[in-house]
Coordinates of C-alpha atoms in Angstrom, one line a residue:
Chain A
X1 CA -7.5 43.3 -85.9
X2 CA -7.3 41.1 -88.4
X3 CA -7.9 37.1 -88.1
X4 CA -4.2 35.9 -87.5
X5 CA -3.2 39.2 -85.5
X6 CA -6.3 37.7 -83.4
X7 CA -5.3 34.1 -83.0
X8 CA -1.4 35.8 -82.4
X9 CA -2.2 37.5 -79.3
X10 CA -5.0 35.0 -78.1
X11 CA -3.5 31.9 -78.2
X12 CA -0.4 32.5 -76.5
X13 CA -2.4 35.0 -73.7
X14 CA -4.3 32.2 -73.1
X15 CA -2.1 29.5 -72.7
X16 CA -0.1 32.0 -70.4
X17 CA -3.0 32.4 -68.7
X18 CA -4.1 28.7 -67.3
X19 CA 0.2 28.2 -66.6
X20 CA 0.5 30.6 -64.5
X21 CA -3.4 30.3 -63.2
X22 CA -1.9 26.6 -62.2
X23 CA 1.2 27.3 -60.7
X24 CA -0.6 30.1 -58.1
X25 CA -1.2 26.4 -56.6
X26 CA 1.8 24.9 -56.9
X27 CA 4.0 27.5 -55.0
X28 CA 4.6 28.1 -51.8
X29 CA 4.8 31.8 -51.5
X30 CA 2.2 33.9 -50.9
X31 CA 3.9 36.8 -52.4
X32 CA 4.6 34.2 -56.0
X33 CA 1.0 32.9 -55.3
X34 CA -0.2 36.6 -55.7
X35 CA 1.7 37.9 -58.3
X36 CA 1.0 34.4 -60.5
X37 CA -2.7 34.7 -60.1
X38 CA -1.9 38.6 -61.1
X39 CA -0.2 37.6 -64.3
X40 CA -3.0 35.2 -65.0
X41 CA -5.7 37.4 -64.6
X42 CA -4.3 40.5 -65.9
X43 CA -3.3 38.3 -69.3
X44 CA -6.7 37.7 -69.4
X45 CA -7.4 41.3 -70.1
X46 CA -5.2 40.5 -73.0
X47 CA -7.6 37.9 -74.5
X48 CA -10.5 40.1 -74.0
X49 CA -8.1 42.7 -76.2
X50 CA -7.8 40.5 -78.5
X51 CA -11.2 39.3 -78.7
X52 CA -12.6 43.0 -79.3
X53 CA -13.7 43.7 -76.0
X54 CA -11.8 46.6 -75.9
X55 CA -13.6 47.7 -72.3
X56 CA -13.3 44.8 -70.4
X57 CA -9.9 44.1 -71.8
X58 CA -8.5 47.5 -70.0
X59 CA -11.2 47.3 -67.1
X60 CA -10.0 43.8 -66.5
X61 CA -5.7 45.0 -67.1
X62 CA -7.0 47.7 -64.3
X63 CA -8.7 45.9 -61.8
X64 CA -6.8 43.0 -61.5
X65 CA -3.6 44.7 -61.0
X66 CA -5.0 46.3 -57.8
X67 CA -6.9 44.3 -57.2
X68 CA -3.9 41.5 -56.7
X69 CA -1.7 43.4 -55.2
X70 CA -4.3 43.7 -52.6
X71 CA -4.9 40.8 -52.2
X72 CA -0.7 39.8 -52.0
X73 CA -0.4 42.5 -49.3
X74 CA -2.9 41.2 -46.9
X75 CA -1.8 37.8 -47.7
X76 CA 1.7 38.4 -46.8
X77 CA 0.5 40.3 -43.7
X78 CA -1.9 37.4 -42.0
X79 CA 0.3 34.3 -43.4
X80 CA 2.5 32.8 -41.0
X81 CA 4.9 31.6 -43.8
X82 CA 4.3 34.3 -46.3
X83 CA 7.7 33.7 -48.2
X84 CA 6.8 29.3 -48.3
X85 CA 10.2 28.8 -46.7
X86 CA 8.5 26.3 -44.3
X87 CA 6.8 24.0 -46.6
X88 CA 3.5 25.3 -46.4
X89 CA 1.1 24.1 -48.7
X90 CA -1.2 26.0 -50.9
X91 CA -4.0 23.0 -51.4
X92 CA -6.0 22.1 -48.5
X93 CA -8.9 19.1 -47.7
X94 CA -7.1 17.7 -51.4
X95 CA -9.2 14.9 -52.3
X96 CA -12.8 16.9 -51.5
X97 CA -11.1 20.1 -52.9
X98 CA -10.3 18.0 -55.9
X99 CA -13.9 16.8 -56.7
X100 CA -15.4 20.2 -56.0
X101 CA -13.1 21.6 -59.0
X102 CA -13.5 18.9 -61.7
X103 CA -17.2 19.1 -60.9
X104 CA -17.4 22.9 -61.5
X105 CA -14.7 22.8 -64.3
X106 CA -17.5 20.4 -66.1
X107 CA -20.0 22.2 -65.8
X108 CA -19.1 25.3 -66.8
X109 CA -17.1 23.5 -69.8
X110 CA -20.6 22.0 -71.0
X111 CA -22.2 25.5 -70.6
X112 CA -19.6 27.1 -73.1
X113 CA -19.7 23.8 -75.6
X114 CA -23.5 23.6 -75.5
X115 CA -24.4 27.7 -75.4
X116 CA -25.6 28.8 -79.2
X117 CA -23.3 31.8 -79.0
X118 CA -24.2 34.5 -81.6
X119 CA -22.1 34.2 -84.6
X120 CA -21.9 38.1 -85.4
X121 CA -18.6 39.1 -86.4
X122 CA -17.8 42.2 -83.8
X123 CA -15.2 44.6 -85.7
X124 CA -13.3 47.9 -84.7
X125 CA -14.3 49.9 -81.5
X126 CA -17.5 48.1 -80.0
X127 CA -20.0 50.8 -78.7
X128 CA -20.0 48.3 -75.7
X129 CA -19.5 51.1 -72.8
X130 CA -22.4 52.9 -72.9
X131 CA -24.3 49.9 -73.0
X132 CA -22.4 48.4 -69.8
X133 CA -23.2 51.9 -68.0
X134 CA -27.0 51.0 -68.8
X135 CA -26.5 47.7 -67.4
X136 CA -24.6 48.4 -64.0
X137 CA -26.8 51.3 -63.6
X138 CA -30.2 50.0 -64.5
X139 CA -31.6 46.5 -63.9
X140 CA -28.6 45.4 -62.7
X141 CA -27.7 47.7 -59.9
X142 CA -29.5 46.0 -56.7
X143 CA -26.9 42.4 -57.5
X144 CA -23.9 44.8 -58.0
X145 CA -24.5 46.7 -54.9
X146 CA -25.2 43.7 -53.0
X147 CA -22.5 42.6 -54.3
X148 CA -19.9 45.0 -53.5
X149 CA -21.5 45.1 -49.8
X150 CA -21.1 41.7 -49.2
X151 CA -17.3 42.0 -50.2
X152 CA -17.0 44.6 -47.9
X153 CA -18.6 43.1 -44.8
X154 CA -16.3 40.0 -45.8
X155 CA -13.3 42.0 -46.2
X156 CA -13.9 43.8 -42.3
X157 CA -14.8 40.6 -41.0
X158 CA -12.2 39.4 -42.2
X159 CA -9.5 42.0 -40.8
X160 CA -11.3 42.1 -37.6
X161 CA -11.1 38.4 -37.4
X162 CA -7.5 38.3 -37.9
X163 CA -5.9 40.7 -35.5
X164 CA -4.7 39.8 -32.7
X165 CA -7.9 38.1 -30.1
X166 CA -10.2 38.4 -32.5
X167 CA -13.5 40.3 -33.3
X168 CA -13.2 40.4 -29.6
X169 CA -10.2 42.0 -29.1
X170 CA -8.5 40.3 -26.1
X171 CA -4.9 41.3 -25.7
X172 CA -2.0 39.1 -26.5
X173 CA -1.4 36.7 -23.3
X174 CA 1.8 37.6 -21.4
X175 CA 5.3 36.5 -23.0
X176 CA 3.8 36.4 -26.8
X177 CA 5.3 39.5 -28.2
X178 CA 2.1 41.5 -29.8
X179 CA 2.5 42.8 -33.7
X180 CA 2.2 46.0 -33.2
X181 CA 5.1 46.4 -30.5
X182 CA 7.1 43.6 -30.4
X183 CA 8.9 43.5 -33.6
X184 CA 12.4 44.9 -33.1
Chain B
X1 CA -1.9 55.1 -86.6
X2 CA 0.4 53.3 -88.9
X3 CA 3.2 50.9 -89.1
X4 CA 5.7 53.3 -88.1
X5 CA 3.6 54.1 -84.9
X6 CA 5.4 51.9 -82.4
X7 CA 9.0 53.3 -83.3
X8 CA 7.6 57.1 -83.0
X9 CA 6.7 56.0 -79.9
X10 CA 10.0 54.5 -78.4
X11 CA 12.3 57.4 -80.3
X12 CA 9.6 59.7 -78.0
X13 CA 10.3 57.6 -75.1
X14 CA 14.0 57.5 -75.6
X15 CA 14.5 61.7 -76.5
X16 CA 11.7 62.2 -73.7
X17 CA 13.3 60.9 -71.1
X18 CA 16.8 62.1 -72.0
X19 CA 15.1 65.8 -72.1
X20 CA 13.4 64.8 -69.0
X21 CA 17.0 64.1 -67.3
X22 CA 17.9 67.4 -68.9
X23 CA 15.2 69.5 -66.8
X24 CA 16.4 67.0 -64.0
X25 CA 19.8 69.2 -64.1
X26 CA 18.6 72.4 -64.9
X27 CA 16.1 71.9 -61.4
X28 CA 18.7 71.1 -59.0
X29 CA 20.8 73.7 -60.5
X30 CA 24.0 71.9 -62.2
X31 CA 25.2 73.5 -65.4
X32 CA 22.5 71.6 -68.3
X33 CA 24.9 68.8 -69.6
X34 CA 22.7 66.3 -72.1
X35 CA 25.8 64.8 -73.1
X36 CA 26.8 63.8 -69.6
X37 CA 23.5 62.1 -69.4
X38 CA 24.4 59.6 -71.8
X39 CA 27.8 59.0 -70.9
X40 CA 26.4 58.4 -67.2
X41 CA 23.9 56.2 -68.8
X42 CA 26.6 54.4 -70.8
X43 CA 28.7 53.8 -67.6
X44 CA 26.1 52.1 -65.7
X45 CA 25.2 49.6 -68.4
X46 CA 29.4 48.7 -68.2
X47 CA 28.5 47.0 -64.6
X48 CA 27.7 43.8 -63.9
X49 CA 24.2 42.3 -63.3
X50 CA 23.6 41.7 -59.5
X51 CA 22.1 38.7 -59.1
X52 CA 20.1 38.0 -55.2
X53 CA 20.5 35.2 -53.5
X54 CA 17.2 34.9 -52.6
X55 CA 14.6 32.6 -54.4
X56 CA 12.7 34.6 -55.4
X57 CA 15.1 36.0 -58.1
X58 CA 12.8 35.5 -61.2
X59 CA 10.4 38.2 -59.7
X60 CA 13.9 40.6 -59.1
X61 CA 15.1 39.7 -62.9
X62 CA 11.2 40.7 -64.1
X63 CA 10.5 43.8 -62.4
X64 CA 12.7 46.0 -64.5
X65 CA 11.4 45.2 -68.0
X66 CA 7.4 45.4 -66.4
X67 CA 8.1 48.9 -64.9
X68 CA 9.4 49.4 -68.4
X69 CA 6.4 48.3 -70.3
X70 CA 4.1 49.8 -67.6
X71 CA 5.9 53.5 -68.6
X72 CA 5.7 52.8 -72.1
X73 CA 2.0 52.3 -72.8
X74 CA 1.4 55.0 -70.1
X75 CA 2.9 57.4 -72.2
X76 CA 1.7 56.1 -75.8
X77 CA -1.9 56.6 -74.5
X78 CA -1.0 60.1 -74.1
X79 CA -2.5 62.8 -77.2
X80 CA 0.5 64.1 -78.4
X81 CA -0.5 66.1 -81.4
X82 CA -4.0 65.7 -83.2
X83 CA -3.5 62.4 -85.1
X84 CA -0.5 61.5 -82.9
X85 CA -0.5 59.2 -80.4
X86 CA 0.7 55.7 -80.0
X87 CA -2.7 54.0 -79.2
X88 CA -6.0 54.8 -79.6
X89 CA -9.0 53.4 -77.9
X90 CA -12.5 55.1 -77.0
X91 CA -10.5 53.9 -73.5
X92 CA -7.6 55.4 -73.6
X93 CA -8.3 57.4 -70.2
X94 CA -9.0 53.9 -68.5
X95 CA -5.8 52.5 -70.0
X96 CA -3.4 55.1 -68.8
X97 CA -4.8 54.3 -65.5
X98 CA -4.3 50.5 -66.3
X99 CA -0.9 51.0 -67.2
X100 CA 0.2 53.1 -64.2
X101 CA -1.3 50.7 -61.9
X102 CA 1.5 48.0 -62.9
X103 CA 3.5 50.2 -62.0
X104 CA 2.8 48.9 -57.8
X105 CA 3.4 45.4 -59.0
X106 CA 7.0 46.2 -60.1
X107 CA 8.1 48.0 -57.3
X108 CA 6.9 45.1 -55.2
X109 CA 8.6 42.3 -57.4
X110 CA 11.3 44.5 -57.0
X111 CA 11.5 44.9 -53.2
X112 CA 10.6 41.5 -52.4
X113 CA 12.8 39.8 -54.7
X114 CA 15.6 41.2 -53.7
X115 CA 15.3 40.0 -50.9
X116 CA 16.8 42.7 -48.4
X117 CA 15.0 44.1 -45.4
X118 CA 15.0 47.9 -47.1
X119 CA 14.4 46.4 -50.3
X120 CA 11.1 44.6 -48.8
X121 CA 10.2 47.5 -46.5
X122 CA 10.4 50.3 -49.7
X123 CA 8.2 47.6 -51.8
X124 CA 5.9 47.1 -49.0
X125 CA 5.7 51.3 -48.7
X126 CA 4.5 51.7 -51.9
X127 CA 1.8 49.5 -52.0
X128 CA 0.5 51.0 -49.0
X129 CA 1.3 54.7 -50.6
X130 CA -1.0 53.6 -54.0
X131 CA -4.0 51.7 -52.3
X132 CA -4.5 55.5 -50.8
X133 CA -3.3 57.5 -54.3
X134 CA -4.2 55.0 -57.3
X135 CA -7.7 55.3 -56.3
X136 CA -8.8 59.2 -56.7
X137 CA -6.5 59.2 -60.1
X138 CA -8.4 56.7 -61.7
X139 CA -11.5 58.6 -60.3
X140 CA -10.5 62.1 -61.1
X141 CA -10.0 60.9 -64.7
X142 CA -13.7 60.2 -65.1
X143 CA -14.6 63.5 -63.8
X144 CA -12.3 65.1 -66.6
X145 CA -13.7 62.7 -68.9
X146 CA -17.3 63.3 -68.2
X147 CA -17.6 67.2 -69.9
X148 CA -16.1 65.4 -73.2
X149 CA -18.7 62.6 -72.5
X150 CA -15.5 60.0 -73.9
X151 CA -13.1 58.4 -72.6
X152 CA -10.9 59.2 -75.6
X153 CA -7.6 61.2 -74.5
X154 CA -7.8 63.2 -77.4
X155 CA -11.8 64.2 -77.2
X156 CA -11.4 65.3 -73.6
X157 CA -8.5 67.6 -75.2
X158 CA -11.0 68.9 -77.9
X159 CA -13.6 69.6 -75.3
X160 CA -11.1 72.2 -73.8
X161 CA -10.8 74.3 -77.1
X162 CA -12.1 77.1 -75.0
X163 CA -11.6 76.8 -71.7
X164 CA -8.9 74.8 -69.9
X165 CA -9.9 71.9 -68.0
X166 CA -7.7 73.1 -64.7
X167 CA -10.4 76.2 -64.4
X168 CA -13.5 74.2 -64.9
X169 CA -12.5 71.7 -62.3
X170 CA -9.4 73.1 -60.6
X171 CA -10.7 70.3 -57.6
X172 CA -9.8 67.9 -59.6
X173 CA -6.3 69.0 -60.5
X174 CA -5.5 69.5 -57.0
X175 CA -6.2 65.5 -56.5
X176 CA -4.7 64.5 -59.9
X177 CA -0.9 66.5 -59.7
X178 CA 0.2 64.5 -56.4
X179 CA -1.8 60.9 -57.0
X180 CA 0.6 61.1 -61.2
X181 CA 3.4 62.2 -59.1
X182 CA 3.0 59.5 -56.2
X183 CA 2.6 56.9 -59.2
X184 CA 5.8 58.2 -60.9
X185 CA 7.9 57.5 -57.9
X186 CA 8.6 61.5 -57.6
X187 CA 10.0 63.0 -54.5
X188 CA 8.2 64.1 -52.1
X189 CA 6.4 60.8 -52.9
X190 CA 9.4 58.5 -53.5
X191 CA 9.0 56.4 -50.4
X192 CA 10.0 53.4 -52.1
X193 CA 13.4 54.3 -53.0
X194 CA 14.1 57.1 -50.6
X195 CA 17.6 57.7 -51.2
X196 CA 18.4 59.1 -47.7
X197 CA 16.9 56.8 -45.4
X198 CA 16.3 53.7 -47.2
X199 CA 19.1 53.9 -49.2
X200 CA 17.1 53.1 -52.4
X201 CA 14.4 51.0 -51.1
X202 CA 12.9 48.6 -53.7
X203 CA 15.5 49.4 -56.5
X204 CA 18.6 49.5 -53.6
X205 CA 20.6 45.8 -55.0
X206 CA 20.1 47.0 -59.2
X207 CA 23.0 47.5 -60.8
X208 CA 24.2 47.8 -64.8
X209 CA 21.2 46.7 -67.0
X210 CA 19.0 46.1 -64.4
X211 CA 19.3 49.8 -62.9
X212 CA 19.5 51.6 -66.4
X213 CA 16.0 50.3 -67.4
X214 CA 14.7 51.1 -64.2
X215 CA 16.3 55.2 -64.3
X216 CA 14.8 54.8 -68.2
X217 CA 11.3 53.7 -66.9
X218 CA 11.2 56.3 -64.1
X219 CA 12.0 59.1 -66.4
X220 CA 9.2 57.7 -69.4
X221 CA 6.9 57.4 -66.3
X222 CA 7.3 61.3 -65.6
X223 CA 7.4 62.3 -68.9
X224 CA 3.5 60.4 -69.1
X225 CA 2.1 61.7 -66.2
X226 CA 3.6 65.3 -66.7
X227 CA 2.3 64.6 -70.8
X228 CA -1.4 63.6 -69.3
X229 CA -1.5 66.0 -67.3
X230 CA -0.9 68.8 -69.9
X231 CA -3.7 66.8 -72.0
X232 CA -6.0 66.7 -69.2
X233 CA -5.9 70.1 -67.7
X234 CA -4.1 72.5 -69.5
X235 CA -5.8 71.8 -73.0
X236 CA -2.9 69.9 -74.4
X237 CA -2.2 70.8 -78.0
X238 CA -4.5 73.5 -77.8
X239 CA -2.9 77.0 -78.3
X240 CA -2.9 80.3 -80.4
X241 CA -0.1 80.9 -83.1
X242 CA 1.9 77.8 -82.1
X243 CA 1.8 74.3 -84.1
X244 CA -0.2 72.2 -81.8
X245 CA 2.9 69.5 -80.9
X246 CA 5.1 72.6 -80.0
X247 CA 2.1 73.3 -77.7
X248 CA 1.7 70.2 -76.0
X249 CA 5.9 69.7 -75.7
X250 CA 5.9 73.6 -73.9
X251 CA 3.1 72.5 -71.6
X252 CA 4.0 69.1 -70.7
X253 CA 8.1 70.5 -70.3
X254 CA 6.5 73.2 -67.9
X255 CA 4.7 70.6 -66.4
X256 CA 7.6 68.2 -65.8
X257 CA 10.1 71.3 -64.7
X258 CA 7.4 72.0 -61.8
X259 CA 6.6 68.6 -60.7
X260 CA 10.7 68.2 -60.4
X261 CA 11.3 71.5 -59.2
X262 CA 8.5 71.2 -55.9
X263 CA 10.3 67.3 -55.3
X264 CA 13.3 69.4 -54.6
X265 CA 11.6 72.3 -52.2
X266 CA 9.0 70.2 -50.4
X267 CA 10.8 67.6 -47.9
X268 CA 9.7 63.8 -48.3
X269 CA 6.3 63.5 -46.6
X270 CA 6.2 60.7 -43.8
X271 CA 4.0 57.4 -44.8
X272 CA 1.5 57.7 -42.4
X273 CA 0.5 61.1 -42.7
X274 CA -0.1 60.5 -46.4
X275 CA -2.3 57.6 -46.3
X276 CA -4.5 60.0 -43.7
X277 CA -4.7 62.6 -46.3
X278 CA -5.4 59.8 -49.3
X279 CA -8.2 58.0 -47.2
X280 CA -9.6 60.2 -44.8
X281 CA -9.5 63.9 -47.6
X282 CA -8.8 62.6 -50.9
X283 CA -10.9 59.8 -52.1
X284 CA -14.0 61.7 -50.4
X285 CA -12.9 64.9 -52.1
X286 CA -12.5 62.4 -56.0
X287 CA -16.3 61.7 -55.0
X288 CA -16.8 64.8 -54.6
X289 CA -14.9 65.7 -57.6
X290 CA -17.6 63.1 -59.9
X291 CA -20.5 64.9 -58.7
X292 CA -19.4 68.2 -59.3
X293 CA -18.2 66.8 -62.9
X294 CA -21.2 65.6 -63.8
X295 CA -22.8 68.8 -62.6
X296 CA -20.8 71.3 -64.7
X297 CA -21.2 68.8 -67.5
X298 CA -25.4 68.5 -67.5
X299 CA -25.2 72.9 -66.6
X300 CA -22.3 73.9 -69.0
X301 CA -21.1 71.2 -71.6
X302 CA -24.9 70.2 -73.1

């Protein structure tokens, strides 16, 4: 791609990208909260496109779509208010919350400005897949799988946590109308 | 690839799915009418926009045009004809599966902004539906692409000049027919529009615009999976005598007459039973399918 296709499609994708990255916190919905942070993250396959990184630019398009929609179906299914029509808010513990993000927001920020990135010029297809298979496969496969089984304890806890009594599994007291029955 | 690349594509898009609603009537058994299509298809852009009254109307007003897309790059990822095909990465295989899985945004957006109680309930089926299917089609397309050692659409065609890919790992066609036609909303699949007992589910308030895109998408989203699924399995453009697009249009027709042709025979299969099969049979069995892969490609394809 040449230089101004380049700053065509990055630009805009990634202006897109932090809009709709801030409105997932200024709506109400869970449903809009989910499908924001989708178009945010899924744009940001778009940059990486743009950017030459062809691979993580349709890894990233890929993921993020499933993974989002996920992530929006479970939301809706444990939220009380799932459609925000009872003025729940998505920001919690603000002023702590607050300091916690500018604090990480800097830091990474100086990490990008003060990183010597490579200059290299990276053109056409970049032979970057094999070379991620090497990775994922090789010295990096203990973090990844530790990774991925962290996620899935957290992700069982989680939904064992949220059903109805808890990792214990006490039954709904008497007159509350359980999930799985009561709904008409 | 050149400039004229993105209009072969939509005039492809465009005659596809017309010829796809073509087959449509020559499956159910109505006298083949193409120009009826169109004047159908003229008819329902006449009507008037429904608008919900819901507020989540933006996501209602969006879904449409993203199915759309979704169909579009789908198929333009597909190897038409050596030399022919709308994009070209080393990744094409990974973005057919990238594109197809917007497809379960859409039909949420859809559901949920409309707002209705079958609208929500067909949205909220078809999520459920591809969390079980979208997994074992992204992983069954690995397996095909691991003999041509690329993820390039047209190399794994190539790697089938002798033998077609639905011999060497028939397995894997088994899982990838119903996961493409899950994706493409085809009956016995089409739990989120269900015409008979949800009345049209997700896409139940469209009218005018709004539904024409959405019959347009559907039909583009067959014609890619049928089109991949020629590529894939049946060698695509590969063929004796025959130029190698008449090929490829033969094999993906045949392959979009049967995938119509058993949503008419087989009756609509119920929700939970199909999440069974998905979890408990086939994303073991696409595991299954990788190993296998990889063994016929280190014993055969080296």
């Amino acid at each position: 791609m040449s230089d101004l296709a380049t700053a065509l499609v990055f630009w805009p994708s990634a202006a897109i990208m932090l809009v709709t990255g801030l409105y997932v916190f200024r709506t109400r919905s869970m449903a809009r909260a989910g499908l924001l942070l989708l178009a945010s993250l899924g744009i940001e396959g778009l940059v990486f496109l743009s950017l030459a990184s062809e691979f993580l630019g349709v890894l990233q398009l890929l993921m993020m779509s499933g993974e989002m929609v996920i992530m929006v179906f479970f939301m809706v299914m444990f939220m009380a208010d799932p459609g925000g029509l009872m003025g729940m808010d998505m920001t919690h513990d603000k002023r702590r919350s607050a300091a916690v993000a500018a604090g990480v927001a800097a830091a990474l920020g100086a990490v990008a400005v003060a990183t010597d990135w490579p200059g290299t010029v990276v053109t056409g297809a970049a032979p970057d897949i094999e070379q991620i298979g090497f990775e994922v496969m090789g010295r990096s496969m203990l973090s990844f799988l530790f990774a991925g089984m962290t996620i899935l304890f957290a992700m069982v806890g989680g939904i064992l946590l949220a059903k109805h009594g808890g990792r214990l599994g006490i039954p709904a007291p008497a007159g509350e109308p359980r999930d799985e029955e009561g709904a008409p | 690839m050149s400039n004229w690349t993105p209009f072969a594509i939509l005039a492809l898009a465009l005659g596809g799915a017309w010829a796809v609603a073509c087959v449509e009537q020559a499956v159910a058994g109505v006298r083949v009418a193409p120009a009826l299509v169109l004047r159908r298809a003229a008819e329902q852009l006449d009507q008037p926009l429904a608008v919900p009254a819901g507020r989540d109307a933006w996501l209602y007003h969006l879904a449409p045009p993203l199915l759309l897309v979704a169909a579009v790059v789908a198929l333009a990822t597909v190897p038409w004809a050596p030399g022919f095909r709308g994009v070209d990465l080393s990744t094409g295989a990974i973005l057919f599966s990238a594109a197809l899985a917007y497809v379960t945004p859409s039909v949420f957006m859809a559901g949920w902004g409309a707002g209705g109680p079958l609208a929500v309930l067909g949205g909220f089926r078809f999520i459920a539906l591809m969390l079980g299917f979208a997994m074992p089609l992204a992983m069954v397309v690995t397996a095909v692409a691991a003999p041509a050692e690329s993820l390039r659409p047209a190399a794994i065609v190539e790697v089938q000049h002798a033998v077609p890919m639905v011999i060497v790992q028939p397995f894997a066609a088994a899982l990838f027919v119903p996961a493409a036609m899950a994706v493409a909303l085809l009956a016995p699949f089409d739990l989120a529009d269900a015409t008979t007992e949800l009345e049209g589910g997700a896409f139940s308030r469209y009218t005018g615009l709004h539904a024409g895109l959405i019959a347009l998408a559907r039909k583009i989203l067959v014609l890619a999976v049928a089109g991949m699924t020629a590529a894939l399995f049946l060698a695509g453009w590969q063929g004796p005598l025959l130029p190698p697009a008449i090929w490829m249009a033969l094999k993906t027709g045949a392959v979009v007459a049967g995938m119509l042709w058993a949503g008419r025979r087989l009756p609509r299969f119920e929700l939970e039973r199909l999440l069974v099969v998905a979890w408990i049979v086939a994303i073991p069995a696409a595991i299954g399918v990788i190993v296998l892969a990889g063994l016929i490609t280190l014993l055969f394809y080296r």
